[in-house]
CSV table of N, CA and C in Angstrom, one decimal:
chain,number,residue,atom,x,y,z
A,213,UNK,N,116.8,109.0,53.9
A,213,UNK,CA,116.4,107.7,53.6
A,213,UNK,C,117.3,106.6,54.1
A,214,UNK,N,118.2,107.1,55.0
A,214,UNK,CA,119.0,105.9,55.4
A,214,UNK,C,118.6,104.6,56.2
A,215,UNK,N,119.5,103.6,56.4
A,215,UNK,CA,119.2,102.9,57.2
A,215,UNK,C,119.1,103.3,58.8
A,216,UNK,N,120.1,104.2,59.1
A,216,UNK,CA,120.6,104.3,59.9
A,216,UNK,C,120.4,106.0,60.5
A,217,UNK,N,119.2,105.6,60.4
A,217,UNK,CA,118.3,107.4,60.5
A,217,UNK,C,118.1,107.8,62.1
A,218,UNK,N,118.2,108.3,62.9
A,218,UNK,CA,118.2,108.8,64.2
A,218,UNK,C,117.7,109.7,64.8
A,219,UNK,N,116.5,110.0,63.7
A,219,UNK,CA,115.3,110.4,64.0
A,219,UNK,C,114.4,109.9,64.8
A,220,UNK,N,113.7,109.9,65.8
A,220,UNK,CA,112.5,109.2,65.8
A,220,UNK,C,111.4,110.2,66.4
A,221,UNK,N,110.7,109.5,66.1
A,221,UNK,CA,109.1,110.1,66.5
A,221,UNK,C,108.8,109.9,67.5
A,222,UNK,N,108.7,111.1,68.6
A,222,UNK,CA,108.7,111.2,69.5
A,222,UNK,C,107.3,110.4,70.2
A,223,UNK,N,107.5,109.4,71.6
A,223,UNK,CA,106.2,108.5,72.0
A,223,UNK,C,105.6,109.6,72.6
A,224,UNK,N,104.2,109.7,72.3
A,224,UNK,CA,103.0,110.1,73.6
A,224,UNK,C,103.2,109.6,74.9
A,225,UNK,N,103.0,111.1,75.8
A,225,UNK,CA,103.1,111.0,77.0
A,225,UNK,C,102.1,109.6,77.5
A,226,UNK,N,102.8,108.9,78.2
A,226,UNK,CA,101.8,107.6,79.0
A,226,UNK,C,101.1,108.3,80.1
A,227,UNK,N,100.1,107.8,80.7
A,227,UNK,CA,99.8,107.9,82.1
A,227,UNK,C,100.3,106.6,82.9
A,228,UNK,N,101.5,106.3,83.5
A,228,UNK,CA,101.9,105.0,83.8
A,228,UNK,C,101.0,104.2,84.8
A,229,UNK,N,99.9,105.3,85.6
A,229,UNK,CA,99.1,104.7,87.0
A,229,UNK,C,98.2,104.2,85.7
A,230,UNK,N,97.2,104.4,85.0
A,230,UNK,CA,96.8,103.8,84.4
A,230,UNK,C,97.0,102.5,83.1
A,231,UNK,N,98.4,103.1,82.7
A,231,UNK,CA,99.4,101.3,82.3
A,231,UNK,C,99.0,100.3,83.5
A,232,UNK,N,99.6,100.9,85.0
A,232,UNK,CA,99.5,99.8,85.9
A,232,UNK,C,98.4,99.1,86.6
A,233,UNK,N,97.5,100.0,86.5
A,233,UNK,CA,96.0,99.4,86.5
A,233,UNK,C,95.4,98.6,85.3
A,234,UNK,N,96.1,98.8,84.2
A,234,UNK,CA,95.9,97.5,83.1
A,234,UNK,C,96.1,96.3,83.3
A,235,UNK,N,97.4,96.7,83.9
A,235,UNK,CA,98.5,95.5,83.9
A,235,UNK,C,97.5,94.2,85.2
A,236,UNK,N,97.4,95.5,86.5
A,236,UNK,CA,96.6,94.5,87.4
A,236,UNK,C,95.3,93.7,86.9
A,237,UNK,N,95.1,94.6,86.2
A,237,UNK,CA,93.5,93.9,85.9
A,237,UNK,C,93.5,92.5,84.9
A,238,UNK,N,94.7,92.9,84.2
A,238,UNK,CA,95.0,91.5,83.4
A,238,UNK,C,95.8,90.4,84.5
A,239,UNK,N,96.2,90.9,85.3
A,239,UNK,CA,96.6,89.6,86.1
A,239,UNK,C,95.1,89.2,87.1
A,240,UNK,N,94.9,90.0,87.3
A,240,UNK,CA,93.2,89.3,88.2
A,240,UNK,C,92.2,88.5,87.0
A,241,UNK,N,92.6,89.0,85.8
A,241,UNK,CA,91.2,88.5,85.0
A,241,UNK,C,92.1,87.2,84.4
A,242,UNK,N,93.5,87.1,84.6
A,242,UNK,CA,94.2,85.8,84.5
A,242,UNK,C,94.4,84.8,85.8
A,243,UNK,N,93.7,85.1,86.9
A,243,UNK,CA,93.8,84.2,88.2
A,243,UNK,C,92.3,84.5,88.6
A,244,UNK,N,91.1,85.4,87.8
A,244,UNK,CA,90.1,84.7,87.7
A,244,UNK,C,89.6,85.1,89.1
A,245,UNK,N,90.5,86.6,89.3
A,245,UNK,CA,90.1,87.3,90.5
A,245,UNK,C,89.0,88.5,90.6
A,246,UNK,N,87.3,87.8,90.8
A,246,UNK,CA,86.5,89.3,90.0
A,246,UNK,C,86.6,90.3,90.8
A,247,UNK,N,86.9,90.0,92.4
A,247,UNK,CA,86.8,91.2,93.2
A,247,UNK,C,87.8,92.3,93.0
A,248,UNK,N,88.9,91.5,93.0
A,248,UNK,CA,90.0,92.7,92.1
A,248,UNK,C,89.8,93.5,90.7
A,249,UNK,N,89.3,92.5,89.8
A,249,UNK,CA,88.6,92.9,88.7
A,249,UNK,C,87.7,94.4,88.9
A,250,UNK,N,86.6,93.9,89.6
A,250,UNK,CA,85.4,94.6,89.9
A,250,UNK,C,86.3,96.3,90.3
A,251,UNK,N,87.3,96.1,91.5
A,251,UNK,CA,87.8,97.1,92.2
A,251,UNK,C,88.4,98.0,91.4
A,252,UNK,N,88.8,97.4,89.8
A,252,UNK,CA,90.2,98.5,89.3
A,252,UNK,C,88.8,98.9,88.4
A,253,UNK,N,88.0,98.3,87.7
A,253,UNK,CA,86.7,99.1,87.3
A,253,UNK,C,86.1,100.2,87.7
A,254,UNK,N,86.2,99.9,88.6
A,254,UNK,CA,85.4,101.1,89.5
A,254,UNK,C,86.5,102.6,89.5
A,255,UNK,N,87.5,102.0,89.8
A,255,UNK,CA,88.5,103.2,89.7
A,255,UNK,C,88.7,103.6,88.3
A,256,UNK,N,88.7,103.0,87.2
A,256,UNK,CA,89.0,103.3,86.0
A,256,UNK,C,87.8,103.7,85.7
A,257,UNK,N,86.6,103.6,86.2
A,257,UNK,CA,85.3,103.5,85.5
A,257,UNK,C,85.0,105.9,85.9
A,258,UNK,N,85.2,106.3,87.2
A,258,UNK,CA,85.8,107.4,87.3
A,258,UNK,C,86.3,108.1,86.1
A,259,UNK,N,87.5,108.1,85.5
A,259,UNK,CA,88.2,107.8,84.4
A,259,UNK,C,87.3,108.0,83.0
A,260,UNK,N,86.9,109.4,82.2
A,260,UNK,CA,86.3,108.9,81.3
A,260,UNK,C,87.3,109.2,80.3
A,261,UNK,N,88.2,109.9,80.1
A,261,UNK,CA,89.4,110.0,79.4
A,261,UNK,C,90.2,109.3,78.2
A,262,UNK,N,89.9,109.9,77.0
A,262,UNK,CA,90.7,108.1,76.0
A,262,UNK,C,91.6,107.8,76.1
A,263,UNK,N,92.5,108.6,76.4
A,263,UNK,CA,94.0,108.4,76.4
A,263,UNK,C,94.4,107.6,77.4
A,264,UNK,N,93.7,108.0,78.6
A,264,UNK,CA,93.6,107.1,79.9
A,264,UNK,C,93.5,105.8,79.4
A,265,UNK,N,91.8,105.8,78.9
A,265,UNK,CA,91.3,104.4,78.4
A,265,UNK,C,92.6,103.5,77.7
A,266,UNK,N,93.1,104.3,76.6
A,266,UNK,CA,94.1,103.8,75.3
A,266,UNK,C,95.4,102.8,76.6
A,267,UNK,N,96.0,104.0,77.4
A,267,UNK,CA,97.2,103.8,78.4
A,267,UNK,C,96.2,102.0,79.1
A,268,UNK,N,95.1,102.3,79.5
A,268,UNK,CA,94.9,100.8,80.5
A,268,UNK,C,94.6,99.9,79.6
A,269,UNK,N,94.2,99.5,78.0
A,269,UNK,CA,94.2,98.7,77.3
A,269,UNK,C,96.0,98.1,76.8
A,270,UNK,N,96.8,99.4,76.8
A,270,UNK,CA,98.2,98.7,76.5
A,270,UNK,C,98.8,98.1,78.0
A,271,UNK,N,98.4,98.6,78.9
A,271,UNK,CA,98.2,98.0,80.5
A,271,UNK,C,98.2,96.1,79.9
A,272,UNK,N,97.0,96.0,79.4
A,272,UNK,CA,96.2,95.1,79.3
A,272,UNK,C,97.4,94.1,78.3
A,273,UNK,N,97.5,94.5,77.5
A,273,UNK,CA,98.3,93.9,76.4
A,273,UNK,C,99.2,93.4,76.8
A,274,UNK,N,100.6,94.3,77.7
A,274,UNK,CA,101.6,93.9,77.6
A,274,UNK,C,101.6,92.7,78.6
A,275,UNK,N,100.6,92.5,79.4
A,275,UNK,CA,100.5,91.8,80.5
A,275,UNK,C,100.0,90.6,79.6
A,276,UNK,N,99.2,90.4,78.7
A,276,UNK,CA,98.4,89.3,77.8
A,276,UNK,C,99.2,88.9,76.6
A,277,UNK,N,100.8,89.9,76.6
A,277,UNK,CA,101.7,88.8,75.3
A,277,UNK,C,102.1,87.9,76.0
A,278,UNK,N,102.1,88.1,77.0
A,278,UNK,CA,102.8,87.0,78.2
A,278,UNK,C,102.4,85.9,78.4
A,279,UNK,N,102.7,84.3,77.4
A,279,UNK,CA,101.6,83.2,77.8
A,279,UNK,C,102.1,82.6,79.2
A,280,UNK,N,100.8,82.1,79.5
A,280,UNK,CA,100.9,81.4,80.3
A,280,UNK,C,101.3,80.4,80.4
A,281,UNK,N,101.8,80.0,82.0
A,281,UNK,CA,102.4,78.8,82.0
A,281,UNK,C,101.9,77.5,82.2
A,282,UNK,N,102.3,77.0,81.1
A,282,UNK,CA,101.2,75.1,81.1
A,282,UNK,C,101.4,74.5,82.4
A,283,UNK,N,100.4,74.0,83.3
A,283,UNK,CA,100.5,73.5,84.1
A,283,UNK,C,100.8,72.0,84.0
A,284,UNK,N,101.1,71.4,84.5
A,284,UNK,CA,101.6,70.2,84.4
A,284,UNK,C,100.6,69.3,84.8
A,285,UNK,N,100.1,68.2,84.5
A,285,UNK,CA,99.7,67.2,85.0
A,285,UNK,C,99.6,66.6,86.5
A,286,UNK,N,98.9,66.4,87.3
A,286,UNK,CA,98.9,65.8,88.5
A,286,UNK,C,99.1,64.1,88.4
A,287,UNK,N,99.8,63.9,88.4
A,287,UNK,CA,100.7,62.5,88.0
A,287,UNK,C,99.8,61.3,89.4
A,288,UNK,N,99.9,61.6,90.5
A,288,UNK,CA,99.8,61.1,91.8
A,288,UNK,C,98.2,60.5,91.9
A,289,UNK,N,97.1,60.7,91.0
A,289,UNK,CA,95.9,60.1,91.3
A,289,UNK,C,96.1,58.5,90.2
């Protein structure tokens, strides 16, 4: 019961190719790119797998804690 316990519970294997197909599809669906979109679908969509699924939704996440940057004003009109 310590604080200072050094046990841990070991993480589930990732599939990292489909982390990184999360990841892209959250940056295409954040620049609002469908063709890319559309493209990693089709490859994931292959894919009927949960754990696959599970790996490209945390794909999805880690790329979506990430706010975005406020664009600034166009000062010059």
């Amino acid at each position: 019961m310590g604080l200072f316990n050094r046990k841990k519970d070991p993480e589930p294997a990732r599939n990292e190719e489909m982390v990184e197909l999360g990841r892209e599809y959250a940056i295409a669906r954040r620049h609002r790119d469908t063709r890319a979109m559309n493209r990693i679908m089709r490859q994931v969509g292959n894919d009927k797998d949960v754990t696959d699924l599970s790996d490209f939704r945390a794909g999805q996440e880690t790329y979506d804690s990430i706010p975005p940057i406020p664009r600034g004003r166009n000062r010059r009109r």
